[in-house]
Tab-separated table of C-alpha atoms and ligand atoms in Angstrom:
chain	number	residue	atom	x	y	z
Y	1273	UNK	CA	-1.865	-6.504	-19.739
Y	1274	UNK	CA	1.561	-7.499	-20.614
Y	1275	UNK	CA	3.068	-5.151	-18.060
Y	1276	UNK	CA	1.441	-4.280	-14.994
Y	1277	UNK	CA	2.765	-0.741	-14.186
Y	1278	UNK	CA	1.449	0.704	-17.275
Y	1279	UNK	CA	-0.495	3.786	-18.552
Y	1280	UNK	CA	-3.654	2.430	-19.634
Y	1281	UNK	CA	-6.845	1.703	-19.206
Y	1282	UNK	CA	-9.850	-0.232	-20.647
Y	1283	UNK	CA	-12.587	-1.536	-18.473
Y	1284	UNK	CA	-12.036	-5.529	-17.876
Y	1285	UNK	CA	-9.120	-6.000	-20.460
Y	1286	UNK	CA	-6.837	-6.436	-17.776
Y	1287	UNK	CA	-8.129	-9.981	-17.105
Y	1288	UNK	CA	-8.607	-10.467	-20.374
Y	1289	UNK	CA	-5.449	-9.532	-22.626
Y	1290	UNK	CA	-2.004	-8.156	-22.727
Y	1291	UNK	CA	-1.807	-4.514	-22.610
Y	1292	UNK	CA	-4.975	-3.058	-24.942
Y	1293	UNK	CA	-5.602	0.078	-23.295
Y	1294	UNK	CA	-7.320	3.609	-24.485
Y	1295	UNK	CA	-4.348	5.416	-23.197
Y	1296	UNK	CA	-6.982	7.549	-21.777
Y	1297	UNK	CA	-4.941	9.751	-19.344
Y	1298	UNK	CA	-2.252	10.535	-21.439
Y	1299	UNK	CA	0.831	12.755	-19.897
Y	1300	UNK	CA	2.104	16.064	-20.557
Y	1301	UNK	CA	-1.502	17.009	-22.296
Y	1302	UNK	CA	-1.308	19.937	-20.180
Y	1303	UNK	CA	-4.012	21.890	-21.693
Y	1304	UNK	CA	-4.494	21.576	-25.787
Y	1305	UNK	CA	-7.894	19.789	-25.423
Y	1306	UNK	CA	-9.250	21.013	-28.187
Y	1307	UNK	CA	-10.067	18.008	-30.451
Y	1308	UNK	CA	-8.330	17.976	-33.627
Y	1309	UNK	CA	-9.217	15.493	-35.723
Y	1310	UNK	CA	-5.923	13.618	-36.656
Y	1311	UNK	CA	-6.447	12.105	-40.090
Y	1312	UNK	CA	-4.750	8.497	-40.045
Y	1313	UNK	CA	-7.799	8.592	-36.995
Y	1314	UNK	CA	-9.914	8.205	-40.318
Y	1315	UNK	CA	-10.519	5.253	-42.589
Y	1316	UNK	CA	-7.904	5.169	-45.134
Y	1317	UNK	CA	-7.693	2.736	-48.346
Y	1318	UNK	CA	-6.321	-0.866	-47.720
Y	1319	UNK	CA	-6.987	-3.617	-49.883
Y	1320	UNK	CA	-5.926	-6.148	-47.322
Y	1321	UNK	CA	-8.115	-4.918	-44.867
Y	1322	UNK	CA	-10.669	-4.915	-46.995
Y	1323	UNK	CA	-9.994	-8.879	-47.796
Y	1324	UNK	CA	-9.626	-9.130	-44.264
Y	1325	UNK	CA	-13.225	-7.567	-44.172
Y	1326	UNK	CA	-15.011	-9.889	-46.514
Y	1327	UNK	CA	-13.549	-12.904	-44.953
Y	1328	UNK	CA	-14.629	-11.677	-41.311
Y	1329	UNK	CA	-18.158	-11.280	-42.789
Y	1330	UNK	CA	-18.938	-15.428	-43.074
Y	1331	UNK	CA	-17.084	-15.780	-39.620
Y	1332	UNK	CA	-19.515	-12.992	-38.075
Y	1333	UNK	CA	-22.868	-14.690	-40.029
Y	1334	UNK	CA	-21.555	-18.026	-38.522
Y	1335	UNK	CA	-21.938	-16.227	-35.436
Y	1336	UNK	CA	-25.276	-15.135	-35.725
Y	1337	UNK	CA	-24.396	-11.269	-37.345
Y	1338	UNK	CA	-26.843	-10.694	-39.973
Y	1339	UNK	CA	-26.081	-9.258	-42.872
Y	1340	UNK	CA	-27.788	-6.016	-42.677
Y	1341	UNK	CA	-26.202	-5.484	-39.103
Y	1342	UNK	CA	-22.637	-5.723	-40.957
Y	1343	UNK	CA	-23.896	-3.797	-43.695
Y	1344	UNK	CA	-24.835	-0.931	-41.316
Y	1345	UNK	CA	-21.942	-1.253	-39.137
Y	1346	UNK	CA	-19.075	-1.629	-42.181
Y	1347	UNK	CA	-21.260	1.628	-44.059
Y	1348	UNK	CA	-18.015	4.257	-43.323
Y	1349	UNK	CA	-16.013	2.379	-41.315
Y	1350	UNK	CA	-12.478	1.567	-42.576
Y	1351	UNK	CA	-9.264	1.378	-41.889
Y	1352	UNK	CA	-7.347	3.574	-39.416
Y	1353	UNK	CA	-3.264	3.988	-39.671
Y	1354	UNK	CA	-3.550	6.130	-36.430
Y	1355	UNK	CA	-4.909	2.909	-34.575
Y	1356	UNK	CA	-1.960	0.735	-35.212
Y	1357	UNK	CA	0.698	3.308	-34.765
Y	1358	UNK	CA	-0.266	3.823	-31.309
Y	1359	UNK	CA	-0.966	0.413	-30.507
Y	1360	UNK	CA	2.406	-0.239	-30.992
Y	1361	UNK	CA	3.646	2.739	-29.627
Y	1362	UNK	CA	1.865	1.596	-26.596
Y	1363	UNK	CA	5.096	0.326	-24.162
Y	1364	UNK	CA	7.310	3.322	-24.613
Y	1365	UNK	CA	7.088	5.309	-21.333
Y	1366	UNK	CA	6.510	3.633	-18.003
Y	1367	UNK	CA	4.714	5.535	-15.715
Y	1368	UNK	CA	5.852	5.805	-11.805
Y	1369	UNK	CA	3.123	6.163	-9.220
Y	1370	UNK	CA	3.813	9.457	-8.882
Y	1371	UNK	CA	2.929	10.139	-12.590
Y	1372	UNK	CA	-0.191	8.903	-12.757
Y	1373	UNK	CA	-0.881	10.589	-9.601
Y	1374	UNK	CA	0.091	13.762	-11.162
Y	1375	UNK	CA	-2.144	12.503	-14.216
Y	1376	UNK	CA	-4.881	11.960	-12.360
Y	1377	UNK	CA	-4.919	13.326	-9.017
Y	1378	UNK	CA	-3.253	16.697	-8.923
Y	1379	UNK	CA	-4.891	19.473	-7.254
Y	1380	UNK	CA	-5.900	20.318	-10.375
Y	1381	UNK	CA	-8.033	17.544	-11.339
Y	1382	UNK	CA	-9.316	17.050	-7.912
Y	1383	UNK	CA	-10.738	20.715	-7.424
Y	1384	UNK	CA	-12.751	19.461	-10.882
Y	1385	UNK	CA	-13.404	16.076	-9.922
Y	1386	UNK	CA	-15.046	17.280	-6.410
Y	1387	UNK	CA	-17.150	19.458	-8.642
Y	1388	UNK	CA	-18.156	16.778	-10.960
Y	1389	UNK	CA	-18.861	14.625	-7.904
Y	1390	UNK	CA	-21.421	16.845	-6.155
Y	1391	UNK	CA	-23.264	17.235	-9.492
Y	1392	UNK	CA	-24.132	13.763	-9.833
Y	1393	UNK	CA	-24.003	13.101	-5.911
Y	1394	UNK	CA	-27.825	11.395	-6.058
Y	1395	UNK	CA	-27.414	9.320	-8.960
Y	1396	UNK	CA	-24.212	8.109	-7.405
Y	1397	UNK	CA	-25.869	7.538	-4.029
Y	1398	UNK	CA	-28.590	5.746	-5.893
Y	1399	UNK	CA	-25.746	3.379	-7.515
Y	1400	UNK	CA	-23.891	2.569	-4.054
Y	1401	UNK	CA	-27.675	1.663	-2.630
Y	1402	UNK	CA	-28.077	-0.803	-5.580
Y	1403	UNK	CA	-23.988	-2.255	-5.877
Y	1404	UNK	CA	-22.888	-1.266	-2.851
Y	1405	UNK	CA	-19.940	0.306	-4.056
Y	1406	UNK	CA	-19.343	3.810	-2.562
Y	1407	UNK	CA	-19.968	6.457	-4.746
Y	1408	UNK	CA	-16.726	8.311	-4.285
Y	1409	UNK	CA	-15.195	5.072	-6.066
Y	1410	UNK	CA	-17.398	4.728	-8.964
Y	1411	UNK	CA	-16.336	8.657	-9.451
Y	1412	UNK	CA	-13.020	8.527	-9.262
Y	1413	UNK	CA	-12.939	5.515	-11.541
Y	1414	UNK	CA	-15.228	7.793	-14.381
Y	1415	UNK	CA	-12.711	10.626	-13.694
Y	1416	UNK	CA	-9.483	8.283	-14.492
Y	1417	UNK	CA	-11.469	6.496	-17.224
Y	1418	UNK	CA	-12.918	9.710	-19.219
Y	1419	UNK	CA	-12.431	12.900	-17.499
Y	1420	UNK	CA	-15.793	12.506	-16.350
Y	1421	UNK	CA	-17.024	11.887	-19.274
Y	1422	UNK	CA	-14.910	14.450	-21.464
Y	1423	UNK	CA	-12.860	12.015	-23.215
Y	1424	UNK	CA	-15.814	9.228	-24.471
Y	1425	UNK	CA	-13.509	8.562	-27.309
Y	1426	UNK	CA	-15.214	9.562	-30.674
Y	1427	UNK	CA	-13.006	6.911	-32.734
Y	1428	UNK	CA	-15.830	4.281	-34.478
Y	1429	UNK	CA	-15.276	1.116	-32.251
Y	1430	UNK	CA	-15.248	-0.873	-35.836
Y	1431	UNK	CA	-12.888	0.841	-37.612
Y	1432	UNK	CA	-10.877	0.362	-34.421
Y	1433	UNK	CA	-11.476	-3.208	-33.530
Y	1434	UNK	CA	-11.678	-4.200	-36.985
Y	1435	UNK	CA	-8.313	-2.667	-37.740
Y	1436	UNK	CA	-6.652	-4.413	-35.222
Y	1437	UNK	CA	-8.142	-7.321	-36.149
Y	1438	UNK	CA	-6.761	-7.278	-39.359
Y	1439	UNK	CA	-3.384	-5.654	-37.848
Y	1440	UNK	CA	-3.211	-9.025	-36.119
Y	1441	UNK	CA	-0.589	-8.256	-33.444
Y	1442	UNK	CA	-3.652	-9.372	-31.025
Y	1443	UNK	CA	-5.624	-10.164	-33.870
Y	1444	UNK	CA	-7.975	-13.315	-31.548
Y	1445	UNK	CA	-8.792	-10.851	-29.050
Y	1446	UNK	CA	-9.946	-7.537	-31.289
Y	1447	UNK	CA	-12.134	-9.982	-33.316
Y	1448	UNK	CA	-13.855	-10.777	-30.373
Y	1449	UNK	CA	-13.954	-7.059	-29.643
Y	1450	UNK	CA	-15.464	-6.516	-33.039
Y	1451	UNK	CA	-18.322	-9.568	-32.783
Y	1452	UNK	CA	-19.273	-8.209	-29.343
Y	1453	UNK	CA	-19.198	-4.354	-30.749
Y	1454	UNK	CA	-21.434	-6.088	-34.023
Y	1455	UNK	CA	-23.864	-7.750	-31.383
Y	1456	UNK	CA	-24.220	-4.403	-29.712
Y	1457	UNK	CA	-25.617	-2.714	-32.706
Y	1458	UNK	CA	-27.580	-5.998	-33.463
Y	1459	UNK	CA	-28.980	-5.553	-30.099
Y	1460	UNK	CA	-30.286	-1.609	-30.491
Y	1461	UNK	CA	-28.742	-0.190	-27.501
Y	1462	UNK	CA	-26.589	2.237	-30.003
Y	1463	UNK	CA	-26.916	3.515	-33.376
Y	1464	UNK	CA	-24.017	2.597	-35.677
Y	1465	UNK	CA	-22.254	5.946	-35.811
Y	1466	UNK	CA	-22.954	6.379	-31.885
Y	1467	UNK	CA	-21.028	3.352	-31.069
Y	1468	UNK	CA	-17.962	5.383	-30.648
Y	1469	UNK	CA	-14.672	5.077	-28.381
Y	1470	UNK	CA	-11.394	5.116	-27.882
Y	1471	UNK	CA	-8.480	3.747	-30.103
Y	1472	UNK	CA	-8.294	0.373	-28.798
Y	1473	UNK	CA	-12.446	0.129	-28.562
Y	1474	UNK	CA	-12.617	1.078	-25.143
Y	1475	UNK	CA	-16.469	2.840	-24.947
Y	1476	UNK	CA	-17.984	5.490	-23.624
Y	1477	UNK	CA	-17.785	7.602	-19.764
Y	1478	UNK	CA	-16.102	4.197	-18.161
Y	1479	UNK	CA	-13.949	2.954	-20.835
Y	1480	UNK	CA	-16.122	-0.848	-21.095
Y	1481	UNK	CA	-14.427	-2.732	-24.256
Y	1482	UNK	CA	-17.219	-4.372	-26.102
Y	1483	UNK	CA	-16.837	-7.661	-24.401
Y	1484	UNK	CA	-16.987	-6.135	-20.878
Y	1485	UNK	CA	-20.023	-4.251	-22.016
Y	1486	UNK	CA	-22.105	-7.382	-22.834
Y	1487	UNK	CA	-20.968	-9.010	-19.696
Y	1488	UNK	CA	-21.471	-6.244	-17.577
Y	1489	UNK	CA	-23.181	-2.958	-18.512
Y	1490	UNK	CA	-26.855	-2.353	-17.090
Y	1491	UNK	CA	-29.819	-0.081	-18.133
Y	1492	UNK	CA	-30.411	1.726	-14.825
Y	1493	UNK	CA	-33.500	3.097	-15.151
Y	1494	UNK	CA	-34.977	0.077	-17.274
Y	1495	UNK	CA	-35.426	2.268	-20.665
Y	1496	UNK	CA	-34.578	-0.528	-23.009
Y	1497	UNK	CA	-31.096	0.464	-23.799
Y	1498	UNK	CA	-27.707	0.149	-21.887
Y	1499	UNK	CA	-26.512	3.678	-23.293
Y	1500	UNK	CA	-22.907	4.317	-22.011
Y	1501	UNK	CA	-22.256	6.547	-24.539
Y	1502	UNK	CA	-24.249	9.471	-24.297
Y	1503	UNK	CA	-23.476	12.930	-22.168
Y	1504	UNK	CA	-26.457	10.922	-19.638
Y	1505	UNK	CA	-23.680	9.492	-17.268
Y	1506	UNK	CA	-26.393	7.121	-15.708
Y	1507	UNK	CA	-26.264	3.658	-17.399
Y	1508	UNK	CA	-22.220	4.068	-17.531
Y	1509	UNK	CA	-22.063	4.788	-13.734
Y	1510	UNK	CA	-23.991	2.068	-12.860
Y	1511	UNK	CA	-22.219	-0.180	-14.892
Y	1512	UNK	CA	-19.247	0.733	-13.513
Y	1513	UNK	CA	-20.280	0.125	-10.383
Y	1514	UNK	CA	-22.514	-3.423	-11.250
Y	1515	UNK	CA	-18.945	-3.955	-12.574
Y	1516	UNK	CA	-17.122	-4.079	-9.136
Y	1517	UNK	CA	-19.927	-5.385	-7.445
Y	1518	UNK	CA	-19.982	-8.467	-9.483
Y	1519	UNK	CA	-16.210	-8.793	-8.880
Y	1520	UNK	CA	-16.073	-8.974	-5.351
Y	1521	UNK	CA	-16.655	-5.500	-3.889
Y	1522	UNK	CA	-17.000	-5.863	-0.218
Y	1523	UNK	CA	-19.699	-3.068	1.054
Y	1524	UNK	CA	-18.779	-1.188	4.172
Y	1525	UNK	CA	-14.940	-1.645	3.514
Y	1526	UNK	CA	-12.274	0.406	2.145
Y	1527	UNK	CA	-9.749	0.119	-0.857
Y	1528	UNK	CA	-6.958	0.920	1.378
Y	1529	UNK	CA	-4.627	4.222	2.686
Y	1530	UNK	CA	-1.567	5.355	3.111
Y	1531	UNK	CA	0.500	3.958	6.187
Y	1532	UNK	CA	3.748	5.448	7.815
Y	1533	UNK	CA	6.300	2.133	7.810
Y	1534	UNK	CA	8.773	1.926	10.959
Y	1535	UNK	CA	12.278	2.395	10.065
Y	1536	UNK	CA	13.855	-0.671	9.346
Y	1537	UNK	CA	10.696	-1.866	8.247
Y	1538	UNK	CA	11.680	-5.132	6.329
Y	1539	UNK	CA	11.077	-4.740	2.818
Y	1540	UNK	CA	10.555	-8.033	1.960
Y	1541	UNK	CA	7.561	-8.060	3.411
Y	1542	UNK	CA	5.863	-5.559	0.999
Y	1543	UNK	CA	3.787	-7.218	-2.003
Y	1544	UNK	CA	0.606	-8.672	-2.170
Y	1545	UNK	CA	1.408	-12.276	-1.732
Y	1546	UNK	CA	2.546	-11.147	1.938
Y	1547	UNK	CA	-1.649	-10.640	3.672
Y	1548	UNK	CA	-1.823	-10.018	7.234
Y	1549	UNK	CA	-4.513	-8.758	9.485
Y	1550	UNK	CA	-4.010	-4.759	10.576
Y	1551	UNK	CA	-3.274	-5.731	14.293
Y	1552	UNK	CA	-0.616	-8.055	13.026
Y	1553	UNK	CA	1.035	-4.989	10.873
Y	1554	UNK	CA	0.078	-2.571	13.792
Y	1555	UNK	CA	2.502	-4.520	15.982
Y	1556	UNK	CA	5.055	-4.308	13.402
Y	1557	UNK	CA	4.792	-0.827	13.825
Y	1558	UNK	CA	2.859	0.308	10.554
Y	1559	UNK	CA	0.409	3.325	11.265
Y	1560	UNK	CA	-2.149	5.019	9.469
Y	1561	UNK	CA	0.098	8.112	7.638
Y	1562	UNK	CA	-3.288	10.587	8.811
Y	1563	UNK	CA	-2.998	9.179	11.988
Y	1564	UNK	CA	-4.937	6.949	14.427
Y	1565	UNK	CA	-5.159	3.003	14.134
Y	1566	UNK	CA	-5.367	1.245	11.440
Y	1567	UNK	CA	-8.765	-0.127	9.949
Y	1568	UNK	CA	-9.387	-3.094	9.780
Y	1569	UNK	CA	-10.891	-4.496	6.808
Y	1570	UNK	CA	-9.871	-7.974	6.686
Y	1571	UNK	CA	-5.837	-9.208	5.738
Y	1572	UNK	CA	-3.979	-6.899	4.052
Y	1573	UNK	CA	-0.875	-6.195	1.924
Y	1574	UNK	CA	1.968	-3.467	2.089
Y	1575	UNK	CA	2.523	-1.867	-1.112
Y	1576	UNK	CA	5.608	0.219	-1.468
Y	1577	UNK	CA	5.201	1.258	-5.490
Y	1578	UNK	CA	8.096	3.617	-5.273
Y	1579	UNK	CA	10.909	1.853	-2.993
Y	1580	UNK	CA	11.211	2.079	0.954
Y	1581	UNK	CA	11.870	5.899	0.491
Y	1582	UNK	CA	8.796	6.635	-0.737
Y	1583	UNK	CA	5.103	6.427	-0.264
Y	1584	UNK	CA	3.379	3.142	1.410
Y	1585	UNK	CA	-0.137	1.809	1.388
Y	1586	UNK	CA	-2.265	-0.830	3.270
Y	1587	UNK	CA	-4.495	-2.464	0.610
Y	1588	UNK	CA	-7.323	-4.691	1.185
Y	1589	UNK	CA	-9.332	-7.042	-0.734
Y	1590	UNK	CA	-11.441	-4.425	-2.468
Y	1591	UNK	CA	-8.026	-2.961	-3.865
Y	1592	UNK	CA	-7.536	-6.606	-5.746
Y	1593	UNK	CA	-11.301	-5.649	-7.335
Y	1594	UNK	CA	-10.163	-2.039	-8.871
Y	1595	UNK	CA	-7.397	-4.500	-10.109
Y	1596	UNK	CA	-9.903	-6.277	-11.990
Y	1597	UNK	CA	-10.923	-2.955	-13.968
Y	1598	UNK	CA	-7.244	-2.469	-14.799
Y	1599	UNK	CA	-4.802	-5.128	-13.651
Y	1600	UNK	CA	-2.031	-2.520	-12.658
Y	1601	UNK	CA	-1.081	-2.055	-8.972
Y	1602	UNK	CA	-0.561	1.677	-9.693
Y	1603	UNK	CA	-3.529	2.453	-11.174
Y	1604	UNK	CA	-5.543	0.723	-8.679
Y	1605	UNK	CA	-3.678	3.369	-5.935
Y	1606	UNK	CA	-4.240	6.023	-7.939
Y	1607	UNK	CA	-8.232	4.925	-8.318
Y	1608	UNK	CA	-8.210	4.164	-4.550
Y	1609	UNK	CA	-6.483	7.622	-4.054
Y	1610	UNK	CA	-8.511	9.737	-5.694
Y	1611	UNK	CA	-11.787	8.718	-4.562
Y	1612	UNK	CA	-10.498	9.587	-1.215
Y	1613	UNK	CA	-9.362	12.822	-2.353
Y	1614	UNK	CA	-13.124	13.252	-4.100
Y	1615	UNK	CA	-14.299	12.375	-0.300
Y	1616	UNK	CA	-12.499	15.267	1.128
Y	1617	UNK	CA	-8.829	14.033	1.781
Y	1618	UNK	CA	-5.460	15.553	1.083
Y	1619	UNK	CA	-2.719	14.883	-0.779
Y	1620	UNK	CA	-0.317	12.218	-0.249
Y	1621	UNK	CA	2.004	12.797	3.050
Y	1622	UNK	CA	4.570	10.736	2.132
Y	1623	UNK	CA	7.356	11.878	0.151
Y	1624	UNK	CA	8.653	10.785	-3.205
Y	1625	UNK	CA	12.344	10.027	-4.036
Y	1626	UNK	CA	13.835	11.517	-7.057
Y	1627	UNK	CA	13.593	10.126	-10.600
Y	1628	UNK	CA	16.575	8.229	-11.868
Y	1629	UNK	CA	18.079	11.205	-13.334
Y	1630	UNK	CA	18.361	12.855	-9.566
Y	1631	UNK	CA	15.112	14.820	-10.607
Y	1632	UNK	CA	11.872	15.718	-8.267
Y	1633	UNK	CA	8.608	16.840	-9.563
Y	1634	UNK	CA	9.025	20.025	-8.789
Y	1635	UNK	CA	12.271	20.049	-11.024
Y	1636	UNK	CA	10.802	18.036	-13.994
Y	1637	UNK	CA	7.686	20.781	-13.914
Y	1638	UNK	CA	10.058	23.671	-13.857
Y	1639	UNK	CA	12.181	22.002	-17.002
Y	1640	UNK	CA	8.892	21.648	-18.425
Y	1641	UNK	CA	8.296	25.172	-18.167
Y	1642	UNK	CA	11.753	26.028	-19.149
Y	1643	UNK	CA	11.550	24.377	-22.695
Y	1644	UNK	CA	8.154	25.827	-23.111
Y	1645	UNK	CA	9.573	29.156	-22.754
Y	1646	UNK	CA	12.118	28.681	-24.838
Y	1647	UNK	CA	9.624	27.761	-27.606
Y	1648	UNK	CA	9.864	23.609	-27.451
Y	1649	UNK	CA	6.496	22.877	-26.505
Y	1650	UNK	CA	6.233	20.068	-24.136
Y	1651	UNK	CA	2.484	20.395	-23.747
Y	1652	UNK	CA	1.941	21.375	-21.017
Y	1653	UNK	CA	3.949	21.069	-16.767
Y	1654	UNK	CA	2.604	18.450	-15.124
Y	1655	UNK	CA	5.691	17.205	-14.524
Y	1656	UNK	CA	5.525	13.776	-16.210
Y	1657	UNK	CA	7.663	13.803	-18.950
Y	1658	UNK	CA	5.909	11.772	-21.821
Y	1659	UNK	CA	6.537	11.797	-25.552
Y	1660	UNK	CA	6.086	15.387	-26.192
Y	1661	UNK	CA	8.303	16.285	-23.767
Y	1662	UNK	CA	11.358	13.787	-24.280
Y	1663	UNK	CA	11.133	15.230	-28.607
Y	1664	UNK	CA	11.121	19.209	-26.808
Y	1665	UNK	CA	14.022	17.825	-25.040
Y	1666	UNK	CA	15.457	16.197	-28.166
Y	1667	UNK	CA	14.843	19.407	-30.256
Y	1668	UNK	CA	16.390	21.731	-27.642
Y	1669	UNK	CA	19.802	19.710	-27.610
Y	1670	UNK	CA	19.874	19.209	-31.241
Y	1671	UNK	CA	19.499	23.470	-31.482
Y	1672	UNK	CA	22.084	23.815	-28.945
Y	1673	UNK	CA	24.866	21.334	-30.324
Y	1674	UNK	CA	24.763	19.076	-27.204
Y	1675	UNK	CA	24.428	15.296	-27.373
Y	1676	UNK	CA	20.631	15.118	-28.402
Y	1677	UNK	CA	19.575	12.236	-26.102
Y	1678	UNK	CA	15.822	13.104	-25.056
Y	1679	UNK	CA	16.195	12.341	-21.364
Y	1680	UNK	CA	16.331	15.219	-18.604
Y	1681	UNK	CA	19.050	15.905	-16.700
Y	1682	UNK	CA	20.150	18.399	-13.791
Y	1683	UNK	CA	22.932	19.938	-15.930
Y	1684	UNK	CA	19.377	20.474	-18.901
Y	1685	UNK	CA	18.095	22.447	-16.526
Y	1686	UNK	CA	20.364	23.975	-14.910
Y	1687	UNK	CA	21.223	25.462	-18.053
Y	1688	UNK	CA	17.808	26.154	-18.860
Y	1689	UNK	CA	18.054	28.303	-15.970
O	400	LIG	CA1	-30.774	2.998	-20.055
């Protein structure tokens, strides 16, 4: 990823390539999630695509494609407008920890996610038995990746990889998308029109790009086909979980938690290059924020994602292997944070400072509100202010003759009322 402290997420890319994520968790959705098909989502004309196309087909042959596998897969798929827009559109908003905890982790979500959890309790038992990795994890990862499964993405993973392919801004590493993708339907384990996902080819209930699907993805219950894709959670569960196992996931230990620092705690110290053991940061005076000693799963790092003032963690080495699903320190924490909250824990004790513009949650959820009262629709108050809340923002200055800047401010809402 070319930034780590972005809002994205594809299984595996994050080793593998700068910033090609589904966008799967996208902010201020609120509710609206109805699908609407949006039409540059579907294959419009392009003659250079279609060059593109025919000149891909010897490089795909050369690579062992046949011919009626390409015809199959190519039958409807096309080029999509909608795929490169947001591809570039990608680095706009940077996301603090507290937003994607607020994306992911609200009360909200976890009251569903606990729900989702005990319904597939056995088969996730069954998957921490097999890759040790505790079943609370491999949930909280489906719930970040897909909703638990309610956002598969329904995008055709050729059109998408294809098109930015041809697109070419990271043309190398969406070909290899699309020859892995190809290979997939060569194999049988999905029919072309099932092999669906989202707009940067990011599959099925755990977001696996195509590449991290042949290295990775299992057929649990040894039925012939790895099926990630289908409402049957099982195959994409245990891939997920074959997934961390295979990159380093140390049974019996935890991610991390949230530590209370000392005052004066020395901030330089925070970051994982600094490791220490937990009686080492004990005697520095860090203690577990719920209380009691520390654990102690091997040395350790101090993350402080939000500045001295606000919340701090003690992360261990299986923190560094969420990292490997999606190389960004703050979605690890929020992964790490929500399977705890799947498990029975509470929110986050410590506190968060106010955004640059002097604003708290609470405030940005009650501007949210505001505007959506006064008929700008910032869909929805969840209190991260994305794209459709900065143009409500925009919209409501430009109707009210102030300087129509898109960013919040105390005097917005105290106006606002
Ligand atoms: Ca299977």
């Amino acid at each position: 990823m070319q930034v780590t402290r972005r809002w994205v997420s594809v299984a595996g890319a994050a080793t593998l390539l700068s910033g090609c994520m589904n966008g799967g968790l996208p902010s201020g959705t609120g509710g609206g999630g109805a699908a609407r098909v949006d039409p540059k989502l579907l294959p419009q004309p392009n003659a250079g695509y279609d060059a593109w196309v025919a000149a891909f087909r010897g490089r795909a042959q050369a690579a062992g494609i046949s011919n009626g596998t390409l015809n199959a897969a190519f039958r409807g798929a096309g080029y999509l407008p909608g795929v490169v827009e947001r591809d570039r559109k990608q680095t706009e908003f940077t996301r603090t920890l507290q937003d994607y905890l607020a994306i992911m982790a609200s009360d909200e979500k976890v009251a569903t996610g606990r729900g989702k959890f005990g319904a597939r309790r056995a088969l996730l038992g069954e998957i921490e038995s097999r890759y040790g990795v505790p079943a609370n994890v491999v949930a909280a990862i489906w719930g970040v990746e897909s909703r638990y499964g309610a956002r598969r993405g329904d995008i055709s993973v050729i059109s998408a990889t294809s098109t930015l392919a041809y697109d070419g801004r990271r043309g190398g590493f969406f070909e290899k998308q699309l020859l892995a993708a190809l290979k997939i339907l060569q194999n049988g384990d999905v029919s072309a029109s099932g092999l669906t996902g989202s707009w940067a080819g990011a599959m099925g209930h755990t977001q696996f790009i195509p590449t991290t699907y042949q290295a990775y993805a299992v057929d649990f219950r040894g039925d012939g086909r790895r099926d990630i894709w289908s409402e049957d959670p099982t195959d994409a569960l245990a891939s997920a979980g074959a997934y961390l196992s295979r990159s380093g996931w140390q049974r019996g230990q935890k991610w991390g938690l949230e530590v209370r620092l000392p005052s004066g705690f020395n901030a330089g110290l925070a970051g994982r290059k600094v490791k220490k053991s937990a009686a080492d940061w004990a005697a520095l005076g860090v203690r577990a924020a719920g209380g009691g000693s520390l654990p102690s799963h091997g040395p350790g790092s101090i993350l402080i994602p939000m500045g001295a003032n606000g919340p701090a963690f003690l992360v261990f080495r299986n923190f560094s292997v969420i990292l490997r699903y999606n190389n960004s320190e703050n979605y690890a924490l929020g992964v790490g944070h929500l399977s705890d909250r799947l498990a029975g824990a509470g929110p986050i004790k410590g506190s968060f400072p106010p955004d640059r513009y002097g604003l708290r949650i609470a405030d940005r959820k009650r501007l949210q509100e505001r505007l959506t009262a006064a008929g700008y629709d910032t869909g929805g108050a969840d209190g991260v202010l994305g794209k459709k809340s900065e143009a409500a923002i925009r919209a409501y200055q430009q109707a009210n003759g102030l300087p129509v800047t898109g960013e919040p401010s105390k005097e917005l809402l105290a106006r606002l009322g």
